[in-house]
Amino acid sequence: MNLVQNKNGLKYYEFESLHQLGIRHGFYTRLGGVSPEPFASLNMATTVGDSSENVLENLRRMFETQELDLESRYDGWQVHSSTCICVEHPRDVRSRAIRTDGLITSNPEVTLVMRFGDCVPVVLYDPVQRVVGIYHAGWMGTVKKIAKNMVRTMEAVYGCKPGDLYAGIGPSIGPDHFEVREDVSSQFEKVFADDADALIQKQAGRTTIDLWKANQLTLEAAGVKRIDIMEICTVCNRHEWFSHRGDRGRTGRFGAMITLKGS
Ligand SMILES: [Zn+2]
């Protein structure tokens, strides 16, 4: 189940499961920020043409809704890889961000932040070893199985058991809208083999892929049992979400965050 929160003009979504466990997290809609069109208004990326002052104020507003210190943030330079890193202190924002598409921490003083605009955002939580993670999976990260890499890294570094993990798949381009060409669908067919039929729909000359299910299947294969999916399509809901495809490339990126702080 999804929970909708409204605070200070911002609107964000949470998973009821994580909320009940006391985990501060959120997928932030585009509402309540300061950026002008086409980034209106809670844009979290400086790489799309918006000013860094606007983005910083938007970040500040996001952190304010969670009553978190902005200085606790750690964000990466997202490059559609399967790389994930473990971070035990906030990022020094004066230095360049590390290229990574997955962040994991066991430190409650760190808030993990990522940016999205159609790609799949996934948060992870281990209540036993007390570890949280977040990853960014567009179609490339999905076929590279960053989901599996996240779970394996949490096992290897923190001793997590996959069966203890909670996973939440947030808003992204949905199976109704993620239309692909043969060069993309063939990679899914190859990588997901027998499961490919469950992910790929071919109808009337149109091929679509279900990225939510692809990530779910990869997480399940890695041993994760508790997986929630928000089932919110960013293209269908452009009034609330930035959508790279829906807005034809001229748009912002929305923020997602998770932390152990206070849990
Ligand atoms: Zn849609």
CSV table of C-alpha atoms and ligand atoms in Angstrom, one decimal:
chain,number,residue,atom,x,y,z
A,1,MET,CA,0.0,0.0,0.0
A,2,ASN,CA,1.1,3.6,-0.8
A,3,LEU,CA,0.8,6.4,1.7
A,4,VAL,CA,0.6,10.0,0.5
A,5,GLN,CA,2.1,12.7,2.6
A,6,ASN,CA,1.6,16.5,2.2
A,7,LYS,CA,4.0,18.8,4.0
A,8,ASN,CA,4.8,22.5,3.4
A,9,GLY,CA,3.4,22.3,-0.1
A,10,LEU,CA,5.4,19.2,-1.0
A,11,LYS,CA,3.7,15.9,-1.8
A,12,TYR,CA,5.5,12.6,-1.5
A,13,TYR,CA,4.7,8.9,-1.4
A,14,GLU,CA,5.8,6.2,1.1
A,15,PHE,CA,5.4,2.5,1.4
A,16,GLU,CA,3.1,1.7,4.3
A,17,SER,CA,5.3,-1.3,5.2
A,18,LEU,CA,8.5,0.8,5.7
A,19,HIS,CA,6.5,3.6,7.3
A,20,GLN,CA,5.2,1.2,9.9
A,21,LEU,CA,8.7,0.1,10.6
A,22,GLY,CA,9.7,3.7,11.3
A,23,ILE,CA,11.9,4.1,8.3
A,24,ARG,CA,12.0,7.7,6.9
A,25,HIS,CA,11.9,7.5,3.1
A,26,GLY,CA,10.0,9.1,0.3
A,27,PHE,CA,9.5,9.5,-3.4
A,28,TYR,CA,8.9,13.2,-4.0
A,29,THR,CA,6.5,14.5,-6.6
A,30,ARG,CA,7.4,17.5,-8.7
A,31,LEU,CA,5.1,19.7,-6.5
A,32,GLY,CA,6.2,22.3,-4.0
A,33,GLY,CA,9.6,23.4,-5.3
A,34,VAL,CA,11.1,26.6,-6.7
A,35,SER,CA,12.3,25.7,-10.2
A,36,PRO,CA,10.7,27.3,-13.3
A,37,GLU,CA,9.3,25.4,-16.3
A,38,PRO,CA,10.3,22.9,-17.7
A,39,PHE,CA,11.7,21.9,-14.3
A,40,ALA,CA,8.7,23.0,-12.3
A,41,SER,CA,9.0,22.7,-9.6
A,42,LEU,CA,10.8,20.3,-7.2
A,43,ASN,CA,13.6,19.4,-9.5
A,44,MET,CA,16.6,17.6,-7.9
A,45,ALA,CA,19.1,17.6,-10.8
A,46,THR,CA,21.6,20.2,-11.9
A,47,THR,CA,22.4,18.2,-15.0
A,48,VAL,CA,19.2,19.1,-16.9
A,49,GLY,CA,19.7,22.9,-17.2
A,50,ASP,CA,18.2,24.1,-14.0
A,51,SER,CA,20.3,26.4,-11.6
A,52,SER,CA,22.2,24.9,-8.7
A,53,GLU,CA,20.6,27.4,-6.4
A,54,ASN,CA,17.1,26.1,-7.3
A,55,VAL,CA,18.2,22.5,-6.8
A,56,LEU,CA,19.7,23.2,-3.5
A,57,GLU,CA,16.6,25.0,-2.2
A,58,ASN,CA,14.5,22.0,-3.5
A,59,LEU,CA,16.7,19.6,-1.7
A,60,ARG,CA,16.5,21.7,1.5
A,61,ARG,CA,12.7,21.6,1.3
A,62,MET,CA,12.8,17.8,0.8
A,63,PHE,CA,15.0,17.4,3.9
A,64,GLU,CA,12.8,19.8,5.9
A,65,THR,CA,9.7,17.5,5.4
A,66,GLN,CA,11.7,14.7,7.0
A,67,GLU,CA,13.2,16.9,9.7
A,68,LEU,CA,16.6,15.8,8.5
A,69,ASP,CA,19.9,17.7,8.3
A,70,LEU,CA,20.7,18.6,4.7
A,71,GLU,CA,24.4,18.0,5.5
A,72,SER,CA,23.6,14.3,6.1
A,73,ARG,CA,23.0,13.6,2.4
A,74,TYR,CA,24.9,11.3,0.2
A,75,ASP,CA,24.2,11.2,-3.6
A,76,GLY,CA,26.0,9.7,-6.5
A,77,TRP,CA,26.6,10.5,-10.2
A,78,GLN,CA,24.1,8.1,-11.8
A,79,VAL,CA,25.4,6.5,-15.0
A,80,HIS,CA,23.1,3.5,-15.7
A,81,SER,CA,25.7,1.0,-14.3
A,82,SER,CA,25.2,-2.0,-12.0
A,83,THR,CA,27.7,-0.4,-9.5
A,84,CYS,CA,26.7,0.0,-5.9
A,85,ILE,CA,28.8,1.4,-3.1
A,86,CYS,CA,28.7,1.4,0.7
A,87,VAL,CA,28.9,4.8,2.2
A,88,GLU,CA,29.3,5.4,6.0
A,89,HIS,CA,29.5,9.1,6.1
A,90,PRO,CA,27.8,12.0,4.3
A,91,ARG,CA,29.3,13.1,0.9
A,92,ASP,CA,31.7,16.0,0.8
A,93,VAL,CA,29.7,18.0,-1.6
A,94,ARG,CA,32.8,20.1,-2.6
A,95,SER,CA,34.2,17.1,-4.3
A,96,ARG,CA,32.8,15.4,-7.4
A,97,ALA,CA,30.2,12.7,-6.9
A,98,ILE,CA,31.3,9.0,-7.5
A,99,ARG,CA,29.8,7.2,-10.5
A,100,THR,CA,27.3,4.8,-9.0
A,101,ASP,CA,23.7,3.6,-9.3
A,102,GLY,CA,23.4,2.1,-5.9
A,103,LEU,CA,24.0,3.4,-2.4
A,104,ILE,CA,24.0,1.4,0.9
A,105,THR,CA,24.6,2.5,4.4
A,106,SER,CA,24.4,1.3,8.0
A,107,ASN,CA,25.0,4.8,9.5
A,108,PRO,CA,21.8,6.6,10.7
A,109,GLU,CA,23.7,9.9,10.2
A,110,VAL,CA,23.6,9.4,6.4
A,111,THR,CA,20.6,10.1,4.2
A,112,LEU,CA,20.8,8.4,0.8
A,113,VAL,CA,19.4,10.5,-2.1
A,114,MET,CA,18.9,9.7,-5.8
A,115,ARG,CA,17.2,11.3,-8.8
A,116,PHE,CA,14.7,9.9,-11.3
A,117,GLY,CA,12.7,10.8,-14.3
A,118,ASP,CA,11.3,7.4,-15.7
A,119,CYS,CA,14.0,5.0,-14.4
A,120,VAL,CA,13.0,2.7,-11.6
A,121,PRO,CA,13.8,3.8,-8.0
A,122,VAL,CA,14.1,0.9,-5.5
A,123,VAL,CA,14.7,1.2,-1.7
A,124,LEU,CA,15.9,-1.6,0.5
A,125,TYR,CA,15.8,-2.1,4.3
A,126,ASP,CA,17.2,-4.8,6.5
A,127,PRO,CA,15.7,-4.6,10.0
A,128,VAL,CA,18.0,-7.2,11.4
A,129,GLN,CA,21.5,-5.9,10.4
A,130,ARG,CA,20.1,-2.3,10.3
A,131,VAL,CA,21.1,-1.4,6.8
A,132,VAL,CA,19.3,0.7,4.1
A,133,GLY,CA,19.9,1.0,0.4
A,134,ILE,CA,18.6,2.7,-2.8
A,135,TYR,CA,19.2,2.0,-6.4
A,136,HIS,CA,18.5,3.5,-9.8
A,137,ALA,CA,17.5,1.1,-12.6
A,138,GLY,CA,16.6,2.2,-16.1
A,139,TRP,CA,16.4,-0.5,-18.7
A,140,MET,CA,20.2,-0.7,-18.7
A,141,GLY,CA,20.6,-1.1,-15.0
A,142,THR,CA,17.7,-3.6,-15.0
A,143,VAL,CA,19.3,-5.9,-17.6
A,144,LYS,CA,22.7,-5.5,-15.9
A,145,LYS,CA,20.8,-6.7,-12.7
A,146,ILE,CA,21.9,-4.0,-10.4
A,147,ALA,CA,19.1,-5.4,-8.1
A,148,LYS,CA,21.1,-8.6,-7.6
A,149,ASN,CA,24.3,-6.7,-7.1
A,150,MET,CA,22.7,-4.6,-4.3
A,151,VAL,CA,21.5,-7.7,-2.4
A,152,ARG,CA,24.8,-9.5,-2.9
A,153,THR,CA,26.7,-6.4,-1.6
A,154,MET,CA,24.4,-6.1,1.4
A,155,GLU,CA,25.1,-9.8,2.2
A,156,ALA,CA,28.9,-9.6,1.7
A,157,VAL,CA,29.6,-6.3,3.5
A,158,TYR,CA,26.9,-6.2,6.2
A,159,GLY,CA,26.0,-9.9,6.7
A,160,CYS,CA,22.4,-9.3,5.6
A,161,LYS,CA,20.2,-12.3,4.8
A,162,PRO,CA,18.1,-11.7,1.7
A,163,GLY,CA,15.1,-13.2,3.4
A,164,ASP,CA,15.1,-10.4,6.0
A,165,LEU,CA,15.0,-7.6,3.5
A,166,TYR,CA,12.2,-5.3,2.6
A,167,ALA,CA,12.2,-3.9,-1.0
A,168,GLY,CA,10.0,-1.1,-2.4
A,169,ILE,CA,9.8,-0.4,-6.1
A,170,GLY,CA,8.7,3.3,-6.6
A,171,PRO,CA,7.2,5.4,-9.4
A,172,SER,CA,8.7,5.0,-12.9
A,173,ILE,CA,7.7,4.5,-16.5
A,174,GLY,CA,5.1,1.8,-16.4
A,175,PRO,CA,4.6,-1.4,-18.4
A,176,ASP,CA,1.8,0.4,-20.4
A,177,HIS,CA,4.2,3.1,-21.6
A,178,PHE,CA,7.7,1.6,-21.8
A,179,GLU,CA,7.8,0.9,-25.5
A,180,VAL,CA,11.1,-0.4,-26.8
A,181,ARG,CA,12.8,-1.4,-30.0
A,182,GLU,CA,14.1,-4.8,-30.9
A,183,ASP,CA,17.6,-4.0,-29.8
A,184,VAL,CA,16.3,-3.5,-26.2
A,185,SER,CA,13.8,-6.3,-26.1
A,186,SER,CA,16.4,-8.8,-27.4
A,187,GLN,CA,18.6,-8.0,-24.4
A,188,PHE,CA,15.7,-8.7,-22.0
A,189,GLU,CA,15.0,-11.9,-23.8
A,190,LYS,CA,18.6,-13.0,-23.5
A,191,VAL,CA,19.1,-11.9,-19.8
A,192,PHE,CA,15.7,-13.0,-18.4
A,193,ALA,CA,15.5,-16.1,-20.6
A,194,ASP,CA,12.5,-18.2,-19.4
A,195,ASP,CA,11.0,-15.2,-17.5
A,196,ALA,CA,11.1,-12.9,-20.6
A,197,ASP,CA,7.6,-13.8,-21.6
A,198,ALA,CA,6.3,-12.4,-18.3
A,199,LEU,CA,8.1,-9.1,-18.9
A,200,ILE,CA,7.6,-8.4,-22.6
A,201,GLN,CA,4.3,-7.7,-24.4
A,202,LYS,CA,4.1,-7.7,-28.1
A,203,GLN,CA,0.9,-6.3,-29.5
A,204,ALA,CA,-0.1,-4.7,-32.8
A,205,GLY,CA,3.6,-4.0,-33.7
A,206,ARG,CA,4.3,-2.5,-30.3
A,207,THR,CA,6.7,-4.0,-27.9
A,208,THR,CA,6.5,-3.0,-24.2
A,209,ILE,CA,8.5,-4.1,-21.2
A,210,ASP,CA,7.5,-4.3,-17.5
A,211,LEU,CA,10.5,-2.9,-15.6
A,212,TRP,CA,8.8,-3.2,-12.2
A,213,LYS,CA,8.3,-7.0,-12.7
A,214,ALA,CA,11.9,-7.3,-14.1
A,215,ASN,CA,13.3,-5.8,-10.9
A,216,GLN,CA,10.9,-7.8,-8.8
A,217,LEU,CA,12.0,-11.1,-10.4
A,218,THR,CA,15.6,-10.2,-10.0
A,219,LEU,CA,15.1,-9.4,-6.3
A,220,GLU,CA,13.2,-12.6,-5.8
A,221,ALA,CA,15.9,-14.6,-7.5
A,222,ALA,CA,18.4,-13.0,-5.1
A,223,GLY,CA,16.3,-14.3,-2.2
A,224,VAL,CA,14.2,-11.2,-1.3
A,225,LYS,CA,10.7,-12.2,-0.3
A,226,ARG,CA,9.0,-8.9,0.8
A,227,ILE,CA,8.6,-6.7,-2.2
A,228,ASP,CA,6.1,-3.8,-2.6
A,229,ILE,CA,5.4,-2.1,-5.9
A,230,MET,CA,3.8,1.4,-6.0
A,231,GLU,CA,2.5,0.8,-9.5
A,232,ILE,CA,2.6,4.5,-10.4
A,233,CYS,CA,3.5,5.3,-14.0
A,234,THR,CA,5.4,8.6,-14.4
A,235,VAL,CA,4.2,9.0,-18.0
A,236,CYS,CA,0.5,8.6,-17.0
A,237,ASN,CA,1.0,11.0,-14.1
A,238,ARG,CA,3.0,13.8,-15.4
A,239,HIS,CA,1.1,16.3,-13.3
A,240,GLU,CA,2.9,14.8,-10.3
A,241,TRP,CA,6.1,13.2,-11.7
A,242,PHE,CA,9.0,14.3,-14.0
A,243,SER,CA,9.0,12.0,-17.0
A,244,HIS,CA,11.8,12.0,-19.5
A,245,ARG,CA,9.7,10.3,-22.2
A,246,GLY,CA,6.4,11.9,-21.3
A,247,ASP,CA,8.0,15.4,-21.4
A,248,ARG,CA,10.1,14.6,-24.4
A,249,GLY,CA,13.4,15.1,-22.7
A,250,ARG,CA,12.9,18.7,-21.5
A,251,THR,CA,12.1,18.1,-17.8
A,252,GLY,CA,13.5,17.7,-14.3
A,253,ARG,CA,14.3,14.8,-12.0
A,254,PHE,CA,12.4,13.9,-8.9
A,255,GLY,CA,14.0,12.9,-5.6
A,256,ALA,CA,13.9,9.7,-3.6
A,257,MET,CA,15.5,9.3,-0.2
A,258,ILE,CA,15.9,6.8,2.7
A,259,THR,CA,17.7,6.9,6.0
A,260,LEU,CA,17.9,4.8,9.2
A,261,LYS,CA,17.8,8.1,11.3
A,262,GLY,CA,15.3,7.9,14.1
A,263,SER,CA,14.2,4.4,13.4
B,1,ZN,ZN,1.7,4.9,-18.2
